[in-house]
mmCIF file of C-alpha atoms in Angstrom:
data_model
loop_
_atom_site.group_PDB
_atom_site.id
_atom_site.type_symbol
_atom_site.label_atom_id
_atom_site.label_comp_id
_atom_site.label_asym_id
_atom_site.label_seq_id
_atom_site.Cartn_x
_atom_site.Cartn_y
_atom_site.Cartn_z
ATOM 1 C CA MET A 16 179.167 47.863 193.922
ATOM 2 C CA LYS A 17 182.861 48.156 193.856
ATOM 3 C CA THR A 18 185.181 45.173 193.988
ATOM 4 C CA ALA A 19 187.825 45.124 196.827
ATOM 5 C CA THR A 20 191.249 45.738 195.631
ATOM 6 C CA PRO A 21 194.067 43.211 196.493
ATOM 7 C CA THR A 22 195.338 45.712 199.099
ATOM 8 C CA MET A 23 191.906 46.116 200.605
ATOM 9 C CA ALA A 24 191.351 42.341 200.627
ATOM 10 C CA ARG A 25 194.539 41.753 202.478
ATOM 11 C CA ALA A 26 193.655 44.422 205.112
ATOM 12 C CA ILE A 27 190.230 42.871 205.604
ATOM 13 C CA ASN A 28 191.694 39.309 206.045
ATOM 14 C CA ASP A 29 194.473 40.567 208.372
ATOM 15 C CA ARG A 30 191.968 42.325 210.628
ATOM 16 C CA LEU A 31 189.742 39.308 210.660
ATOM 17 C CA ALA A 32 192.548 37.096 211.696
ATOM 18 C CA LEU A 33 193.794 39.592 214.425
ATOM 19 C CA ASP A 34 190.189 39.829 215.850
ATOM 20 C CA LEU A 35 189.981 36.034 216.032
ATOM 21 C CA LEU A 36 193.350 35.831 217.785
ATOM 22 C CA LEU A 37 192.133 38.584 220.162
ATOM 23 C CA ASP A 38 188.941 36.683 220.955
ATOM 24 C CA ARG A 39 189.992 32.947 220.706
ATOM 25 C CA GLY A 40 193.730 32.761 220.404
ATOM 26 C CA PRO A 41 196.331 31.458 220.345
ATOM 27 C CA LEU A 42 195.364 29.566 217.132
ATOM 28 C CA THR A 43 196.995 27.277 214.663
ATOM 29 C CA ALA A 44 197.152 27.924 210.893
ATOM 30 C CA PRO A 45 194.369 25.169 210.377
ATOM 31 C CA GLN A 46 192.237 26.712 212.974
ATOM 32 C CA LEU A 47 192.535 30.148 211.311
ATOM 33 C CA ARG A 48 191.683 28.585 208.041
ATOM 34 C CA THR A 49 188.472 26.888 209.528
ATOM 35 C CA LEU A 50 187.463 30.060 211.282
ATOM 36 C CA THR A 51 187.981 32.528 208.406
ATOM 37 C CA GLY A 52 187.033 30.273 205.542
ATOM 38 C CA LEU A 53 190.315 31.433 203.787
ATOM 39 C CA SER A 54 192.403 29.219 201.672
ATOM 40 C CA ARG A 55 195.662 27.559 202.906
ATOM 41 C CA PRO A 56 197.966 29.969 200.790
ATOM 42 C CA THR A 57 196.053 32.995 201.888
ATOM 43 C CA VAL A 58 196.316 32.158 205.512
ATOM 44 C CA SER A 59 200.036 31.289 205.092
ATOM 45 C CA ASP A 60 200.666 34.712 203.555
ATOM 46 C CA LEU A 61 198.722 36.590 206.162
ATOM 47 C CA ILE A 62 200.609 34.801 208.985
ATOM 48 C CA GLU A 63 204.003 35.695 207.507
ATOM 49 C CA ARG A 64 202.754 39.342 206.945
ATOM 50 C CA LEU A 65 201.484 39.730 210.449
ATOM 51 C CA ARG A 66 204.740 38.183 211.921
ATOM 52 C CA ALA A 67 206.836 40.499 209.874
ATOM 53 C CA ASP A 68 204.815 43.514 211.082
ATOM 54 C CA GLY A 69 205.409 42.456 214.649
ATOM 55 C CA LEU A 70 201.699 41.866 215.351
ATOM 56 C CA ILE A 71 201.646 38.099 216.009
ATOM 57 C CA GLU A 72 204.236 35.559 217.161
ATOM 58 C CA VAL A 73 204.645 31.863 217.747
ATOM 59 C CA THR A 74 203.551 31.198 221.321
ATOM 60 C CA GLY A 75 203.781 27.271 221.330
ATOM 61 C CA GLU A 76 202.547 24.223 219.798
ATOM 62 C CA ALA A 77 199.246 22.432 219.706
ATOM 63 C CA GLY A 78 199.614 18.940 221.147
ATOM 64 C CA ALA A 79 202.794 17.419 222.451
ATOM 65 C CA ASP A 80 202.805 14.735 219.756
ATOM 66 C CA ARG A 81 202.513 17.239 216.865
ATOM 67 C CA ARG A 82 205.369 18.981 215.070
ATOM 68 C CA GLY A 83 205.663 21.199 212.035
ATOM 69 C CA PRO A 84 204.206 24.449 210.769
ATOM 70 C CA ASN A 85 200.609 23.297 211.147
ATOM 71 C CA ALA A 86 201.072 22.646 215.007
ATOM 72 C CA ARG A 87 202.462 26.185 215.687
ATOM 73 C CA LEU A 88 200.310 28.257 217.896
ATOM 74 C CA TYR A 89 200.087 32.061 216.871
ATOM 75 C CA GLY A 90 199.209 34.661 219.283
ATOM 76 C CA LEU A 91 199.116 38.470 219.444
ATOM 77 C CA VAL A 92 202.172 40.452 220.414
ATOM 78 C CA THR A 93 200.254 41.884 223.384
ATOM 79 C CA ALA A 94 203.050 44.403 224.222
ATOM 80 C CA ARG A 95 202.830 46.028 220.721
ATOM 81 C CA ALA A 96 200.788 48.884 222.305
ATOM 82 C CA HIS A 97 199.241 49.957 225.557
ATOM 83 C CA VAL A 98 196.397 52.163 226.728
ATOM 84 C CA ALA A 99 195.365 54.152 229.735
ATOM 85 C CA GLY A 100 191.883 54.556 231.065
ATOM 86 C CA VAL A 101 191.279 57.347 233.511
ATOM 87 C CA ASP A 102 188.302 58.075 235.819
ATOM 88 C CA LEU A 103 188.509 61.605 237.065
ATOM 89 C CA ARG A 104 186.475 62.085 240.235
ATOM 90 C CA ARG A 105 185.968 65.081 242.580
ATOM 91 C CA ASP A 106 188.029 63.474 245.209
ATOM 92 C CA ALA A 107 190.581 61.311 243.236
ATOM 93 C CA VAL A 108 192.041 60.312 239.876
ATOM 94 C CA HIS A 109 191.832 56.571 239.071
ATOM 95 C CA VAL A 110 194.112 55.096 236.297
ATOM 96 C CA SER A 111 194.186 51.691 234.745
ATOM 97 C CA ILE A 112 196.731 50.562 232.145
ATOM 98 C CA ALA A 113 196.215 47.622 229.647
ATOM 99 C CA ASP A 114 198.056 46.026 226.860
ATOM 100 C CA ILE A 115 196.550 45.775 223.272
ATOM 101 C CA ALA A 116 194.734 42.479 224.367
ATOM 102 C CA GLY A 117 193.109 44.155 227.397
ATOM 103 C CA ASN A 118 195.395 42.604 230.013
ATOM 104 C CA ALA A 119 195.853 44.694 233.067
ATOM 105 C CA GLU A 120 199.409 46.084 233.346
ATOM 106 C CA GLY A 121 199.078 48.540 236.208
ATOM 107 C CA SER A 122 196.831 50.919 238.192
ATOM 108 C CA VAL A 123 197.007 53.775 240.589
ATOM 109 C CA THR A 124 194.637 56.037 242.548
ATOM 110 C CA VAL A 125 195.908 59.638 243.319
ATOM 111 C CA PRO A 126 193.760 61.622 245.873
ATOM 112 C CA MET A 127 192.663 65.188 244.770
ATOM 113 C CA PRO A 128 194.933 67.665 246.539
ATOM 114 C CA PRO A 129 193.237 70.205 248.988
ATOM 115 C CA ASP A 130 194.235 73.108 246.730
ATOM 116 C CA PRO A 131 191.045 74.983 245.652
ATOM 117 C CA GLU A 132 192.408 75.245 242.133
ATOM 118 C CA PRO A 133 194.623 72.227 241.501
ATOM 119 C CA ASP A 134 196.384 71.766 238.110
ATOM 120 C CA LEU A 135 194.210 68.959 236.820
ATOM 121 C CA ALA A 136 196.148 68.420 233.717
ATOM 122 C CA ALA A 137 199.412 67.884 235.643
ATOM 123 C CA LEU A 138 197.693 65.770 238.210
ATOM 124 C CA VAL A 139 196.189 63.435 235.556
ATOM 125 C CA ALA A 140 199.388 63.338 233.568
ATOM 126 C CA GLY A 141 201.328 62.350 236.697
ATOM 127 C CA ALA A 142 198.867 59.703 237.606
ATOM 128 C CA VAL A 143 199.085 58.177 234.172
ATOM 129 C CA ARG A 144 202.879 58.017 234.323
ATOM 130 C CA ALA A 145 202.791 56.555 237.769
ATOM 131 C CA ALA A 146 200.400 53.753 236.571
ATOM 132 C CA ALA A 147 202.269 53.112 233.389
ATOM 133 C CA GLY A 148 205.819 53.023 234.858
ATOM 134 C CA PRO A 149 208.238 52.430 231.969
ATOM 135 C CA LEU A 150 205.294 51.939 229.457
ATOM 136 C CA VAL A 151 204.224 54.742 227.138
ATOM 137 C CA PRO A 152 200.536 54.557 226.504
ATOM 138 C CA HIS A 153 199.493 54.734 222.841
ATOM 139 C CA THR A 154 196.169 56.386 223.754
ATOM 140 C CA VAL A 155 194.594 57.723 226.915
ATOM 141 C CA VAL A 156 190.709 57.988 227.392
ATOM 142 C CA LEU A 157 189.573 60.121 230.301
ATOM 143 C CA GLY A 158 186.183 60.112 231.770
ATOM 144 C CA ALA A 159 185.003 63.259 233.692
ATOM 145 C CA PRO A 160 181.812 64.749 234.867
ATOM 146 C CA GLY A 161 180.189 67.495 232.831
ATOM 147 C CA MET A 162 179.534 68.150 229.111
ATOM 148 C CA VAL A 163 182.195 67.398 226.536
ATOM 149 C CA HIS A 164 181.489 68.881 223.100
ATOM 150 C CA PRO A 165 181.715 65.991 220.613
ATOM 151 C CA ARG A 166 183.447 68.047 217.958
ATOM 152 C CA THR A 167 185.803 70.549 219.866
ATOM 153 C CA GLY A 168 186.525 68.415 222.839
ATOM 154 C CA LEU A 169 185.927 71.481 225.068
ATOM 155 C CA ALA A 170 184.554 70.510 228.472
ATOM 156 C CA SER A 171 182.620 71.981 231.339
ATOM 157 C CA CYS A 172 183.814 69.375 233.876
ATOM 158 C CA GLY A 173 181.062 70.335 236.214
ATOM 159 C CA GLY A 174 182.004 70.487 239.889
ATOM 160 C CA LEU A 175 185.669 69.681 239.435
ATOM 161 C CA ARG A 176 188.087 72.031 241.228
ATOM 162 C CA GLY A 177 190.658 73.302 238.701
ATOM 163 C CA ALA A 178 188.383 72.519 235.740
ATOM 164 C CA ARG A 179 189.341 74.134 232.441
ATOM 165 C CA PRO A 180 187.629 73.921 228.984
ATOM 166 C CA ASP A 181 190.833 72.689 227.253
ATOM 167 C CA LEU A 182 191.647 69.995 229.792
ATOM 168 C CA GLN A 183 191.998 67.355 226.987
ATOM 169 C CA THR A 184 194.524 69.378 225.136
ATOM 170 C CA ALA A 185 196.377 70.386 228.279
ATOM 171 C CA ILE A 186 196.829 66.630 229.362
ATOM 172 C CA ALA A 187 197.839 65.581 225.750
ATOM 173 C CA ASP A 188 200.580 68.261 225.674
ATOM 174 C CA ARG A 189 201.984 66.973 228.975
ATOM 175 C CA LEU A 190 201.920 63.300 228.037
ATOM 176 C CA GLY A 191 202.825 63.611 224.314
ATOM 177 C CA VAL A 192 200.159 61.049 223.352
ATOM 178 C CA PRO A 193 196.603 61.293 222.020
ATOM 179 C CA VAL A 194 194.105 61.940 224.775
ATOM 180 C CA VAL A 195 190.374 61.599 224.388
ATOM 181 C CA LEU A 196 188.034 63.278 226.987
ATOM 182 C CA GLU A 197 184.571 61.837 227.340
ATOM 183 C CA ASN A 198 181.579 62.344 229.756
ATOM 184 C CA GLU A 199 182.084 59.620 232.538
ATOM 185 C CA VAL A 200 178.519 58.267 232.287
ATOM 186 C CA ASN A 201 178.952 57.712 228.536
ATOM 187 C CA LEU A 202 181.957 55.534 229.334
ATOM 188 C CA ALA A 203 179.944 53.682 231.947
ATOM 189 C CA ALA A 204 177.458 52.987 229.386
ATOM 190 C CA LEU A 205 180.014 51.577 227.024
ATOM 191 C CA ALA A 206 181.021 49.185 229.742
ATOM 192 C CA GLU A 207 177.454 48.071 230.400
ATOM 193 C CA HIS A 208 176.968 47.566 226.574
ATOM 194 C CA ARG A 209 179.973 45.422 226.207
ATOM 195 C CA ASP A 210 179.843 43.252 229.315
ATOM 196 C CA GLY A 211 177.124 44.428 231.589
ATOM 197 C CA ALA A 212 173.447 44.629 231.986
ATOM 198 C CA ALA A 213 172.889 46.097 228.518
ATOM 199 C CA ALA A 214 174.958 43.305 226.578
ATOM 200 C CA GLY A 215 173.074 42.322 223.498
ATOM 201 C CA HIS A 216 170.868 45.494 223.503
ATOM 202 C CA ASP A 217 171.081 48.032 220.772
ATOM 203 C CA ASP A 218 168.768 50.459 222.546
ATOM 204 C CA PHE A 219 169.110 51.388 226.283
ATOM 205 C CA ALA A 220 169.556 54.143 228.633
ATOM 206 C CA LEU A 221 171.836 54.281 231.658
ATOM 207 C CA LEU A 222 170.745 56.340 234.698
ATOM 208 C CA TRP A 223 173.790 57.072 236.809
ATOM 209 C CA LEU A 224 173.142 57.394 240.519
ATOM 210 C CA ASP A 225 176.355 58.180 242.214
ATOM 211 C CA ASP A 226 178.688 61.244 242.907
ATOM 212 C CA GLY A 227 176.510 63.275 240.610
ATOM 213 C CA ILE A 228 173.392 62.282 238.621
ATOM 214 C CA GLY A 229 173.324 61.858 234.834
ATOM 215 C CA ALA A 230 172.330 59.458 232.066
ATOM 216 C CA ALA A 231 173.762 58.043 228.783
ATOM 217 C CA VAL A 232 171.731 57.039 225.786
ATOM 218 C CA VAL A 233 172.554 54.248 223.301
ATOM 219 C CA LEU A 234 170.277 53.957 220.321
ATOM 220 C CA ASP A 235 170.797 51.596 217.332
ATOM 221 C CA GLY A 236 174.019 50.454 219.000
ATOM 222 C CA ARG A 237 175.582 53.955 219.006
ATOM 223 C CA LEU A 238 176.184 56.212 221.938
ATOM 224 C CA ARG A 239 174.301 59.532 221.388
ATOM 225 C CA ARG A 240 176.051 62.555 222.701
ATOM 226 C CA GLY A 241 173.841 65.353 221.387
ATOM 227 C CA ALA A 242 174.797 68.432 219.371
ATOM 228 C CA SER A 243 176.810 69.949 222.200
ATOM 229 C CA GLY A 244 177.436 66.899 224.456
ATOM 230 C CA GLY A 245 174.522 67.449 226.645
ATOM 231 C CA ALA A 246 172.406 64.394 225.871
ATOM 232 C CA GLY A 247 171.511 62.607 229.138
ATOM 233 C CA GLU A 248 171.949 65.500 231.505
ATOM 234 C CA VAL A 249 168.871 64.513 233.551
ATOM 235 C CA GLY A 250 170.309 65.907 236.705
ATOM 236 C CA LEU A 251 169.047 69.262 235.514
ATOM 237 C CA LEU A 252 165.448 68.076 235.402
ATOM 238 C CA ARG A 253 163.196 69.666 237.985
ATOM 239 C CA PHE A 254 160.571 67.934 239.958
ATOM 240 C CA ALA A 255 158.368 69.904 242.421
ATOM 241 C CA GLY A 256 160.727 72.768 242.013
ATOM 242 C CA THR A 257 163.825 70.797 242.805
ATOM 243 C CA ASP A 258 166.597 69.638 240.529
ATOM 244 C CA PHE A 259 166.668 65.933 240.131
ATOM 245 C CA CYS A 260 170.372 65.721 241.171
ATOM 246 C CA HIS A 261 169.578 67.594 244.483
ATOM 247 C CA LEU A 262 166.589 65.476 245.052
ATOM 248 C CA MET A 263 168.598 62.176 244.748
ATOM 249 C CA GLU A 264 171.568 63.486 246.727
ATOM 250 C CA ALA A 265 169.537 64.695 249.613
ATOM 251 C CA GLY A 266 167.614 61.388 249.791
ATOM 252 C CA VAL A 267 170.854 59.304 249.839
ATOM 253 C CA ALA A 268 172.388 61.567 252.438
ATOM 254 C CA ALA A 269 169.446 61.249 254.672
ATOM 255 C CA GLY A 270 169.719 57.437 254.454
ATOM 256 C CA ARG A 271 166.326 56.831 252.884
ATOM 257 C CA ARG A 272 165.194 53.291 252.268
ATOM 258 C CA VAL A 273 165.383 51.731 248.820
ATOM 259 C CA GLU A 274 161.530 51.772 248.875
ATOM 260 C CA ASP A 275 161.539 55.574 249.487
ATOM 261 C CA LEU A 276 164.387 56.268 246.834
ATOM 262 C CA ALA A 277 162.387 54.426 244.177
ATOM 263 C CA GLY A 278 159.906 57.269 244.048
ATOM 264 C CA PRO A 279 162.236 60.047 242.915
ATOM 265 C CA ILE A 280 164.317 57.607 240.766
ATOM 266 C CA VAL A 281 161.284 56.601 238.704
ATOM 267 C CA GLU A 282 160.732 60.287 237.822
ATOM 268 C CA GLY A 283 164.086 60.381 236.197
ATOM 269 C CA VAL A 284 163.502 57.038 234.435
ATOM 270 C CA PHE A 285 160.068 58.056 233.239
ATOM 271 C CA ALA A 286 161.613 61.194 231.641
ATOM 272 C CA LEU A 287 163.997 59.030 229.656
ATOM 273 C CA VAL A 288 161.371 56.506 228.682
ATOM 274 C CA ALA A 289 158.789 59.170 227.630
ATOM 275 C CA VAL A 290 161.241 60.894 225.207
ATOM 276 C CA LEU A 291 163.361 57.942 224.005
ATOM 277 C CA ASP A 292 161.422 54.655 224.543
ATOM 278 C CA PRO A 293 164.820 52.717 225.061
ATOM 279 C CA GLY A 294 163.149 49.467 226.057
ATOM 280 C CA LEU A 295 165.807 49.091 228.816
ATOM 281 C CA VAL A 296 167.047 51.298 231.610
ATOM 282 C CA VAL A 297 170.082 50.351 233.588
ATOM 283 C CA LEU A 298 170.485 51.778 237.083
ATOM 284 C CA GLY A 299 174.202 52.424 237.526
ATOM 285 C CA GLY A 300 176.580 54.046 239.913
ATOM 286 C CA THR A 301 176.805 53.165 243.546
ATOM 287 C CA LEU A 302 173.186 53.472 244.343
ATOM 288 C CA GLY A 303 172.130 51.475 241.237
ATOM 289 C CA ARG A 304 174.463 48.529 242.204
ATOM 290 C CA GLN A 305 173.682 48.576 245.913
ATOM 291 C CA GLY A 306 169.965 48.781 245.152
ATOM 292 C CA GLY A 307 170.305 45.664 243.027
ATOM 293 C CA GLU A 308 167.263 43.788 241.773
ATOM 294 C CA ARG A 309 165.066 45.096 244.533
ATOM 295 C CA LEU A 310 165.470 48.668 243.541
ATOM 296 C CA ALA A 311 165.177 47.815 239.759
ATOM 297 C CA ASP A 312 162.024 45.857 240.395
ATOM 298 C CA LEU A 313 160.411 48.759 242.440
ATOM 299 C CA VAL A 314 161.233 51.332 239.770
ATOM 300 C CA ALA A 315 159.893 49.007 237.014
ATOM 301 C CA GLU A 316 156.662 48.481 238.873
ATOM 302 C CA ARG A 317 156.045 52.126 239.442
ATOM 303 C CA LEU A 318 157.140 52.974 235.914
ATOM 304 C CA GLY A 319 154.456 50.565 234.644
ATOM 305 C CA GLY A 320 151.896 52.888 236.113
ATOM 306 C CA LEU A 321 153.216 55.871 234.314
ATOM 307 C CA SER A 322 154.312 54.786 230.906
ATOM 308 C CA PRO A 323 152.663 52.557 228.210
ATOM 309 C CA ALA A 324 155.991 51.785 226.764
ATOM 310 C CA ASP A 325 157.286 48.313 227.567
ATOM 311 C CA THR A 326 160.501 48.991 229.538
ATOM 312 C CA GLU A 327 162.790 46.620 231.417
ATOM 313 C CA VAL A 328 164.757 47.982 234.399
ATOM 314 C CA ARG A 329 168.031 46.351 235.460
ATOM 315 C CA PRO A 330 170.746 47.146 237.946
ATOM 316 C CA SER A 331 174.330 47.603 236.705
ATOM 317 C CA LEU A 332 176.291 44.352 236.242
ATOM 318 C CA VAL A 333 179.774 45.843 235.617
ATOM 319 C CA GLU A 334 182.238 44.839 238.339
ATOM 320 C CA GLY A 335 184.276 47.518 239.916
ATOM 321 C CA ASP A 336 184.716 50.993 238.391
ATOM 322 C CA ALA A 337 182.425 51.059 235.310
ATOM 323 C CA ILE A 338 183.689 54.435 234.173
ATOM 324 C CA LEU A 339 187.391 53.098 234.341
ATOM 325 C CA ARG A 340 186.280 49.887 232.429
ATOM 326 C CA GLY A 341 184.550 51.917 229.837
ATOM 327 C CA ALA A 342 187.577 54.278 229.396
ATOM 328 C CA VAL A 343 189.872 51.292 228.846
ATOM 329 C CA LEU A 344 187.513 49.569 226.393
ATOM 330 C CA SER A 345 187.250 52.911 224.525
ATOM 331 C CA ALA A 346 190.973 53.298 224.316
ATOM 332 C CA LEU A 347 191.366 49.718 223.184
ATOM 333 C CA ASP A 348 188.892 50.277 220.325
ATOM 334 C CA LEU A 349 191.052 53.265 219.209
ATOM 335 C CA VAL A 350 194.420 51.620 219.529
ATOM 336 C CA ARG A 351 193.362 48.432 217.729
ATOM 337 C CA ASP A 352 191.986 50.352 214.775
ATOM 338 C CA ASP A 353 195.265 52.275 214.589
ATOM 339 C CA VAL A 354 197.597 49.322 214.960
ATOM 340 C CA PHE A 355 195.556 46.448 213.411
ATOM 341 C CA GLY A 356 194.000 48.666 210.715
ATOM 342 C CA ARG A 357 190.459 49.809 210.371
ATOM 343 C CA VAL A 358 188.340 48.270 207.490
#
């Protein structure tokens, strides 16, 4: 086992303090000592170092009757970097801007133009600029339907007018900042894992029931994309000679009751459970949220008659746009590792 060098030890301590300020801040020096277990000189040094690097600042004092260095409250310089999350739909582009602490700074929705072959790269770049205003995002994470190759970043962007395999690169060239393209259901799964129905679960599958049908798989706490980005493409499954995606879309369009929709949904859930045994399946998208506990209970009941694997079924708990939330969270992970240091 290698011993950490002084430089590595400082980096570890700095990241520990920054993460605590992110989760619990602002904090005083004594509070940082208590939470980190570090000595007084070590905490004093890291505070001065982080202030010099422009990462933290004095935000006030703890207690009106206290004065001196120990009473100073230290908080993150939240404007140090910003991120953009993008949800690219077939009918619109949704963008959300956040600072490095995750505070919302702006948002915009831009309708998809009627052009049969719109310039998606220009459309997304323009939407990001409109949402950001004078701010320049450090990183942009974009969620779109279709397969995204995990190594090359080339995308199919299924069903999107104006789709191109090099969409990620084309947007990055226009914005001049790093852009990450990800399957939209994978980003929704990240949001469910962080603060939704899958919080606290290292293994789960998200079945997305919305504008398009798909799934995302998280095993051992890690998102699994597959060799070519095709993990979770359950919409391609065929039941009684009909694609699962067409089966679901036809049922929704016909206004079928939740009780009737549970039948086809359980077919897709059973396929996930039979292959993966995730222990938890989250029903996401508009239909998953609207169906709520009633739909989840019906699917779980019918699943119990098909599979011996003990599986819980829950509706999505992420408020608002889960794809957009996942995109922002993913971008924040990247920017914090870059600005705070990855250890």
